[in-house]
Tab-separated table of C-alpha atoms and ligand atoms in Angstrom:
chain	number	residue	atom	x	y	z
A	1	UNK	CA	5.437	-24.048	2.157
A	2	UNK	CA	2.321	-25.221	3.973
A	3	UNK	CA	-0.482	-27.385	2.635
A	4	UNK	CA	-3.496	-25.541	1.329
A	5	UNK	CA	-6.915	-26.905	2.072
A	6	UNK	CA	-10.532	-25.901	2.475
A	7	UNK	CA	-11.451	-22.452	1.308
A	8	UNK	CA	-7.990	-21.395	0.109
A	9	UNK	CA	-6.369	-21.842	-3.291
A	10	UNK	CA	-3.364	-24.122	-3.716
A	11	UNK	CA	-0.723	-24.303	-6.468
A	12	UNK	CA	-2.574	-26.843	-8.603
A	13	UNK	CA	-5.816	-24.877	-8.545
A	14	UNK	CA	-4.082	-21.580	-9.348
A	15	UNK	CA	-2.445	-23.161	-12.386
A	16	UNK	CA	-5.684	-24.833	-13.384
A	17	UNK	CA	-7.676	-21.579	-13.156
A	18	UNK	CA	-5.056	-19.705	-15.129
A	19	UNK	CA	-4.817	-22.485	-17.728
A	20	UNK	CA	-8.592	-22.726	-18.257
A	21	UNK	CA	-8.879	-18.980	-18.775
A	22	UNK	CA	-5.725	-18.666	-20.824
A	23	UNK	CA	-4.311	-16.224	-18.253
A	24	UNK	CA	-0.682	-15.409	-18.809
A	25	UNK	CA	0.437	-13.400	-15.797
A	26	UNK	CA	1.925	-10.098	-16.920
A	27	UNK	CA	4.846	-8.294	-15.329
A	28	UNK	CA	3.412	-4.892	-16.226
A	29	UNK	CA	0.432	-5.541	-13.944
A	30	UNK	CA	2.621	-7.127	-11.255
A	31	UNK	CA	0.735	-10.403	-11.578
A	32	UNK	CA	2.365	-12.828	-9.161
A	33	UNK	CA	-0.257	-14.967	-7.476
A	34	UNK	CA	0.108	-16.381	-3.980
A	35	UNK	CA	-0.078	-20.191	-4.076
A	36	UNK	CA	0.601	-20.801	-0.379
A	37	UNK	CA	-2.242	-20.976	2.130
A	38	UNK	CA	0.138	-20.383	5.045
A	39	UNK	CA	1.082	-16.973	3.635
A	40	UNK	CA	-2.564	-16.030	3.134
A	41	UNK	CA	-3.370	-17.018	6.724
A	42	UNK	CA	-0.388	-15.014	7.985
A	43	UNK	CA	-1.577	-11.880	6.136
A	44	UNK	CA	-5.135	-12.257	7.428
A	45	UNK	CA	-3.887	-12.844	10.992
A	46	UNK	CA	-1.491	-9.890	10.968
A	47	UNK	CA	-4.200	-7.665	9.483
A	48	UNK	CA	-6.320	-8.430	12.567
A	49	UNK	CA	-9.411	-8.827	10.388
A	50	UNK	CA	-12.573	-9.438	12.388
A	51	UNK	CA	-15.875	-11.005	11.372
A	52	UNK	CA	-18.203	-8.435	9.852
A	53	UNK	CA	-15.427	-5.932	9.158
A	54	UNK	CA	-15.400	-4.223	5.744
A	55	UNK	CA	-12.027	-4.640	4.038
A	56	UNK	CA	-10.797	-3.194	0.758
A	57	UNK	CA	-8.410	-5.353	-1.261
A	58	UNK	CA	-6.492	-3.960	-4.223
A	59	UNK	CA	-5.577	-6.501	-6.900
A	60	UNK	CA	-7.414	-9.679	-5.852
A	61	UNK	CA	-6.045	-11.534	-8.892
A	62	UNK	CA	-7.254	-15.143	-8.849
A	63	UNK	CA	-8.627	-14.706	-5.326
A	64	UNK	CA	-5.997	-16.267	-3.036
A	65	UNK	CA	-6.168	-13.521	-0.399
A	66	UNK	CA	-9.823	-12.638	-1.055
A	67	UNK	CA	-10.828	-16.150	0.014
A	68	UNK	CA	-8.740	-15.830	3.182
A	69	UNK	CA	-10.380	-12.520	4.086
A	70	UNK	CA	-13.885	-13.831	3.397
A	71	UNK	CA	-13.157	-17.027	5.301
A	72	UNK	CA	-12.289	-14.853	8.336
A	73	UNK	CA	-15.811	-13.408	8.113
A	74	UNK	CA	-14.905	-10.049	6.544
A	75	UNK	CA	-16.922	-8.391	3.839
A	76	UNK	CA	-14.663	-7.403	0.962
A	77	UNK	CA	-14.637	-4.772	-1.742
A	78	UNK	CA	-11.996	-5.822	-4.255
A	79	UNK	CA	-10.561	-3.523	-6.938
A	80	UNK	CA	-9.018	-5.340	-9.919
A	81	UNK	CA	-7.724	-3.722	-13.103
A	82	UNK	CA	-7.664	-6.902	-15.215
A	83	UNK	CA	-11.206	-7.446	-16.590
A	84	UNK	CA	-10.750	-11.206	-17.003
A	85	UNK	CA	-9.692	-11.611	-13.359
A	86	UNK	CA	-12.404	-9.220	-12.134
A	87	UNK	CA	-15.072	-11.281	-13.956
A	88	UNK	CA	-13.775	-14.611	-12.670
A	89	UNK	CA	-13.531	-13.680	-8.982
A	90	UNK	CA	-17.206	-14.034	-7.943
A	91	UNK	CA	-17.280	-17.489	-9.584
A	92	UNK	CA	-14.178	-18.664	-7.727
A	93	UNK	CA	-15.516	-17.322	-4.437
A	94	UNK	CA	-18.980	-18.869	-4.916
A	95	UNK	CA	-17.342	-22.253	-5.619
A	96	UNK	CA	-15.235	-22.124	-2.425
A	97	UNK	CA	-17.423	-20.180	-0.018
A	98	UNK	CA	-21.086	-20.442	-1.046
A	99	UNK	CA	-22.251	-18.459	2.025
A	100	UNK	CA	-20.678	-15.279	0.587
A	101	UNK	CA	-23.637	-15.062	-1.808
A	102	UNK	CA	-26.633	-15.838	0.399
A	103	UNK	CA	-30.031	-16.326	-1.243
A	104	UNK	CA	-31.851	-13.043	-0.892
A	105	UNK	CA	-29.175	-11.501	1.373
A	106	UNK	CA	-26.379	-9.028	0.687
A	107	UNK	CA	-23.291	-10.638	-0.817
A	108	UNK	CA	-20.107	-10.230	1.214
A	109	UNK	CA	-17.994	-9.582	-1.889
A	110	UNK	CA	-18.192	-6.611	-4.253
A	111	UNK	CA	-15.813	-6.474	-7.201
A	112	UNK	CA	-14.858	-3.160	-8.783
A	113	UNK	CA	-13.247	-3.588	-12.206
A	114	UNK	CA	-10.978	-0.540	-12.368
A	115	UNK	CA	-7.505	0.863	-11.978
A	116	UNK	CA	-7.200	1.425	-8.220
A	117	UNK	CA	-5.558	4.798	-8.853
A	118	UNK	CA	-8.753	6.001	-10.589
A	119	UNK	CA	-11.146	4.865	-7.863
A	120	UNK	CA	-12.569	7.807	-5.924
A	121	UNK	CA	-15.556	6.041	-4.357
A	122	UNK	CA	-16.102	2.526	-3.099
A	123	UNK	CA	-19.492	0.812	-3.105
A	124	UNK	CA	-21.028	-0.392	0.178
A	125	UNK	CA	-19.998	0.407	3.748
A	126	UNK	CA	-16.740	2.372	4.187
A	127	UNK	CA	-13.789	-0.015	4.659
A	128	UNK	CA	-11.890	0.095	7.955
A	129	UNK	CA	-8.893	-1.849	6.641
A	130	UNK	CA	-6.860	-2.163	3.449
A	131	UNK	CA	-5.378	-5.629	3.055
A	132	UNK	CA	-3.592	-6.500	-0.172
A	133	UNK	CA	-0.786	-8.154	-1.992
A	134	UNK	CA	-0.111	-4.981	-3.941
A	135	UNK	CA	0.942	-4.835	-7.595
A	136	UNK	CA	4.621	-3.953	-7.222
A	137	UNK	CA	4.934	-1.243	-9.851
A	138	UNK	CA	2.231	0.914	-8.228
A	139	UNK	CA	2.403	-0.158	-4.581
A	140	UNK	CA	3.451	3.202	-3.083
A	141	UNK	CA	1.028	5.368	-5.142
A	142	UNK	CA	-1.854	2.967	-4.369
A	143	UNK	CA	-1.063	3.060	-0.655
A	144	UNK	CA	-0.799	6.857	-0.500
A	145	UNK	CA	-3.884	7.370	-2.670
A	146	UNK	CA	-6.048	5.046	-0.582
A	147	UNK	CA	-4.909	6.599	2.715
A	148	UNK	CA	-5.743	10.025	1.305
A	149	UNK	CA	-9.082	9.209	-0.349
A	150	UNK	CA	-10.576	6.798	2.182
A	151	UNK	CA	-10.159	8.130	5.686
A	152	UNK	CA	-12.310	5.305	7.052
A	153	UNK	CA	-9.236	3.052	6.595
A	154	UNK	CA	-7.693	2.748	10.050
A	155	UNK	CA	-5.365	-0.231	9.471
A	156	UNK	CA	-3.345	-1.482	6.546
A	157	UNK	CA	-1.536	-4.758	6.004
A	158	UNK	CA	0.153	-5.001	2.622
A	159	UNK	CA	2.653	-7.227	0.929
A	160	UNK	CA	5.181	-5.238	-1.116
A	161	UNK	CA	8.715	-5.737	-2.432
A	162	UNK	CA	11.077	-6.148	0.531
A	163	UNK	CA	12.994	-3.038	-0.516
A	164	UNK	CA	9.792	-0.960	-0.604
A	165	UNK	CA	8.804	-2.318	2.810
A	166	UNK	CA	12.140	-1.077	4.173
A	167	UNK	CA	11.488	2.371	2.751
A	168	UNK	CA	7.946	2.606	4.047
A	169	UNK	CA	8.989	1.748	7.587
A	170	UNK	CA	12.335	3.607	7.652
A	171	UNK	CA	12.897	6.161	10.446
A	172	UNK	CA	14.590	9.533	9.732
A	173	UNK	CA	18.349	9.237	9.446
A	174	UNK	CA	18.340	5.716	8.068
A	175	UNK	CA	19.748	4.844	4.657
A	176	UNK	CA	16.353	3.889	3.215
A	177	UNK	CA	14.434	6.904	4.601
A	178	UNK	CA	12.979	8.962	1.760
A	179	UNK	CA	9.851	10.329	0.095
A	180	UNK	CA	7.622	7.239	0.683
A	181	UNK	CA	8.652	7.038	4.360
A	182	UNK	CA	7.919	10.711	5.058
A	183	UNK	CA	4.632	10.768	3.109
A	184	UNK	CA	3.283	7.575	4.652
A	185	UNK	CA	4.221	8.971	8.072
A	186	UNK	CA	1.784	11.844	7.420
A	187	UNK	CA	-1.061	9.328	7.648
A	188	UNK	CA	0.172	6.437	9.707
A	189	UNK	CA	2.877	4.692	11.673
A	190	UNK	CA	4.466	1.867	9.661
A	191	UNK	CA	6.103	-1.367	10.728
A	192	UNK	CA	7.742	-4.055	8.584
A	193	UNK	CA	6.506	-7.289	10.103
A	194	UNK	CA	7.666	-10.331	8.071
A	195	UNK	CA	9.823	-11.266	5.121
A	196	UNK	CA	8.080	-13.463	2.553
A	197	UNK	CA	10.035	-15.833	0.307
A	198	UNK	CA	9.576	-15.442	-3.428
A	199	UNK	CA	8.647	-19.141	-3.688
A	200	UNK	CA	5.106	-18.514	-2.364
A	201	UNK	CA	4.225	-16.962	-5.726
A	202	UNK	CA	3.419	-18.200	-9.181
A	203	UNK	CA	5.166	-17.119	-11.270
A	204	UNK	CA	8.169	-16.719	-8.951
A	205	UNK	CA	9.302	-13.044	-8.985
A	206	UNK	CA	12.979	-12.146	-8.870
A	207	UNK	CA	12.764	-10.271	-5.551
A	208	UNK	CA	11.662	-11.151	-2.046
A	209	UNK	CA	8.633	-9.526	-0.474
A	210	UNK	CA	7.709	-8.291	2.972
A	211	UNK	CA	4.617	-7.403	4.948
A	212	UNK	CA	4.060	-3.891	6.248
A	213	UNK	CA	1.499	-2.966	8.904
A	214	UNK	CA	0.202	0.599	9.164
A	215	UNK	CA	-1.907	2.189	11.902
A	216	UNK	CA	-3.604	5.448	11.032
A	217	UNK	CA	-2.847	8.402	13.303
A	218	UNK	CA	-3.493	12.134	13.160
A	219	UNK	CA	-1.211	14.125	10.856
A	220	UNK	CA	1.127	16.641	12.524
A	221	UNK	CA	-0.703	19.715	13.660
A	222	UNK	CA	0.091	22.510	11.185
A	223	UNK	CA	-1.583	25.306	9.242
A	224	UNK	CA	0.177	24.113	6.066
A	225	UNK	CA	-1.833	21.908	3.698
A	226	UNK	CA	-0.863	18.299	3.044
A	227	UNK	CA	0.025	19.300	-0.527
A	228	UNK	CA	2.400	22.003	0.737
A	229	UNK	CA	4.063	19.597	3.164
A	230	UNK	CA	4.444	16.984	0.418
A	231	UNK	CA	5.962	19.625	-1.899
A	232	UNK	CA	8.625	20.290	0.755
A	233	UNK	CA	9.266	16.537	1.106
A	234	UNK	CA	9.622	16.147	-2.678
A	235	UNK	CA	12.024	19.105	-2.920
A	236	UNK	CA	14.073	17.972	0.079
A	237	UNK	CA	14.734	14.556	-1.456
A	238	UNK	CA	14.963	15.598	-5.123
A	239	UNK	CA	18.705	15.946	-4.647
A	240	UNK	CA	19.397	13.854	-1.613
A	241	UNK	CA	22.912	15.110	-1.047
A	242	UNK	CA	21.975	18.793	-1.006
A	243	UNK	CA	21.656	20.767	2.205
A	244	UNK	CA	18.099	21.911	2.851
A	245	UNK	CA	18.870	25.606	2.298
A	246	UNK	CA	19.775	24.771	-1.341
A	247	UNK	CA	17.264	21.968	-1.845
A	248	UNK	CA	14.394	24.270	-0.810
A	249	UNK	CA	15.697	27.393	-2.589
A	250	UNK	CA	13.367	26.838	-5.553
A	251	UNK	CA	10.270	26.519	-3.367
A	252	UNK	CA	11.261	29.449	-1.130
A	253	UNK	CA	12.368	31.754	-3.958
A	254	UNK	CA	16.022	31.936	-2.882
A	255	UNK	CA	18.530	30.166	-0.620
A	256	UNK	CA	18.207	33.098	1.834
A	257	UNK	CA	14.424	32.760	2.038
A	258	UNK	CA	14.850	28.999	2.518
A	259	UNK	CA	17.352	29.626	5.329
A	260	UNK	CA	14.944	32.017	7.079
A	261	UNK	CA	12.056	29.542	6.882
A	262	UNK	CA	14.234	26.670	8.115
A	263	UNK	CA	15.470	28.708	11.080
A	264	UNK	CA	11.899	29.773	11.882
A	265	UNK	CA	10.941	26.092	11.865
A	266	UNK	CA	13.809	25.218	14.193
A	267	UNK	CA	15.635	23.197	11.507
A	268	UNK	CA	19.362	23.504	10.757
A	269	UNK	CA	19.615	24.969	7.191
A	270	UNK	CA	22.727	22.845	6.637
A	271	UNK	CA	20.931	19.600	7.458
A	272	UNK	CA	19.782	17.202	4.738
A	273	UNK	CA	16.193	16.087	4.224
A	274	UNK	CA	16.944	12.584	5.465
A	275	UNK	CA	17.259	13.959	9.034
A	276	UNK	CA	13.726	15.427	9.182
A	277	UNK	CA	10.629	13.649	10.391
A	278	UNK	CA	7.177	14.482	9.050
A	279	UNK	CA	6.481	16.985	11.860
A	280	UNK	CA	9.707	18.847	10.899
A	281	UNK	CA	8.600	18.924	7.245
A	282	UNK	CA	5.216	20.289	8.336
A	283	UNK	CA	6.867	23.090	10.358
A	284	UNK	CA	9.082	23.988	7.396
A	285	UNK	CA	6.067	24.077	5.032
A	286	UNK	CA	4.224	26.326	7.502
A	287	UNK	CA	7.209	28.676	7.818
A	288	UNK	CA	7.582	28.827	4.019
A	289	UNK	CA	3.968	29.956	3.710
A	290	UNK	CA	4.569	32.965	5.982
A	291	UNK	CA	5.784	35.977	3.940
A	292	UNK	CA	9.213	37.019	5.227
B	1	LIG	N1	-4.062	-10.774	-4.517
B	1	LIG	C1	-3.592	-11.757	-5.476
B	1	LIG	C2	-2.715	-12.760	-4.770
B	1	LIG	O1	-2.280	-12.461	-3.642
B	1	LIG	O2	-2.459	-13.813	-5.343
B	1	LIG	C3	-2.865	-11.128	-6.664
B	1	LIG	C4	-1.765	-10.181	-6.310
B	1	LIG	S1	-0.804	-9.642	-7.706
B	1	LIG	C5	0.737	-9.268	-6.896
B	1	LIG	C6	-1.382	-7.998	-8.053
B	1	LIG	C7	-2.796	-7.905	-8.658
B	1	LIG	O3	-3.078	-6.506	-8.835
B	1	LIG	C8	-3.004	-8.543	-10.004
B	1	LIG	O4	-4.198	-9.271	-9.995
B	1	LIG	C9	-3.111	-7.365	-11.006
B	1	LIG	O5	-3.915	-7.641	-12.121
B	1	LIG	C10	-3.712	-6.297	-10.109
B	1	LIG	N2	-3.411	-4.903	-10.488
B	1	LIG	C11	-2.286	-4.416	-11.089
B	1	LIG	N3	-2.333	-3.076	-11.215
B	1	LIG	C12	-3.523	-2.688	-10.664
B	1	LIG	C13	-4.160	-1.437	-10.497
B	1	LIG	N4	-3.572	-0.290	-10.900
B	1	LIG	N5	-5.394	-1.406	-9.926
B	1	LIG	C14	-6.000	-2.543	-9.503
B	1	LIG	N6	-5.436	-3.775	-9.647
B	1	LIG	C15	-4.216	-3.843	-10.198
């Protein structure tokens, strides 16, 4: 673990802040706070944050990563569900980085006290990046929701459970390829970049974490809607071991209709969902929409 100095929070300060406020980190909200400045710097570096860029952070907690982002010159909109943490954040930031709240100028930090899954609009300029140490129990829904709702987000760098990172970045055919991999691939290419030891957190979680970098790209070209494509993905993986002609029978109306759509899409009806990439799923959804 590296020394923490300057703008960033170290272990003693995290414990002190939590102690003063009577904060008992809860598992239900995935509250594990980063106490290592080296990890914060790594996240900020890998996110490629530039001065003046607008970044959205989900779950700023006590502010470990928020301070790193602000210190890199970004302007941050931070969405925090815990009202005590949301209230404390501006104070912590003002104490470490007074220039974030200039006299008479626009502050570089805006805090939104809300469940990220309920947020449909963000105040201020549209963010171009999402950078976060995501709450583990909702990491995939938050990621998918933000990619869908905020198309200004071009890059993502998130810390998630190592196992979730594997799934997000898995290619078709791999053991960990599944619903999150295929849905994220609709919006972006994903890469698992680093493994992060559990010891950089307080309290220490019982799993390791990893960083995932996403670059937005165009979705596959198709006349099917995103919802229709995602319905095919969900059905294909609902029973992983089933061949597609059976797995999609419900959606298609019958195994025969599913077989016809799969053949029209150029997909082997005996294949399993784990073999298909997002463009294949899009072609299947399009073929299912055509009355046969
Ligand atoms: N960013 C901080 C850090 O790196 O130390 C804290 C990260 S902690 C893993 C996750 C944070 O997300 C907590 O502060 C928690 O209160 C917050 N959180 C949990 N569920 C949330 C939700 N649905 N919407 C917004 N924030 C949430």
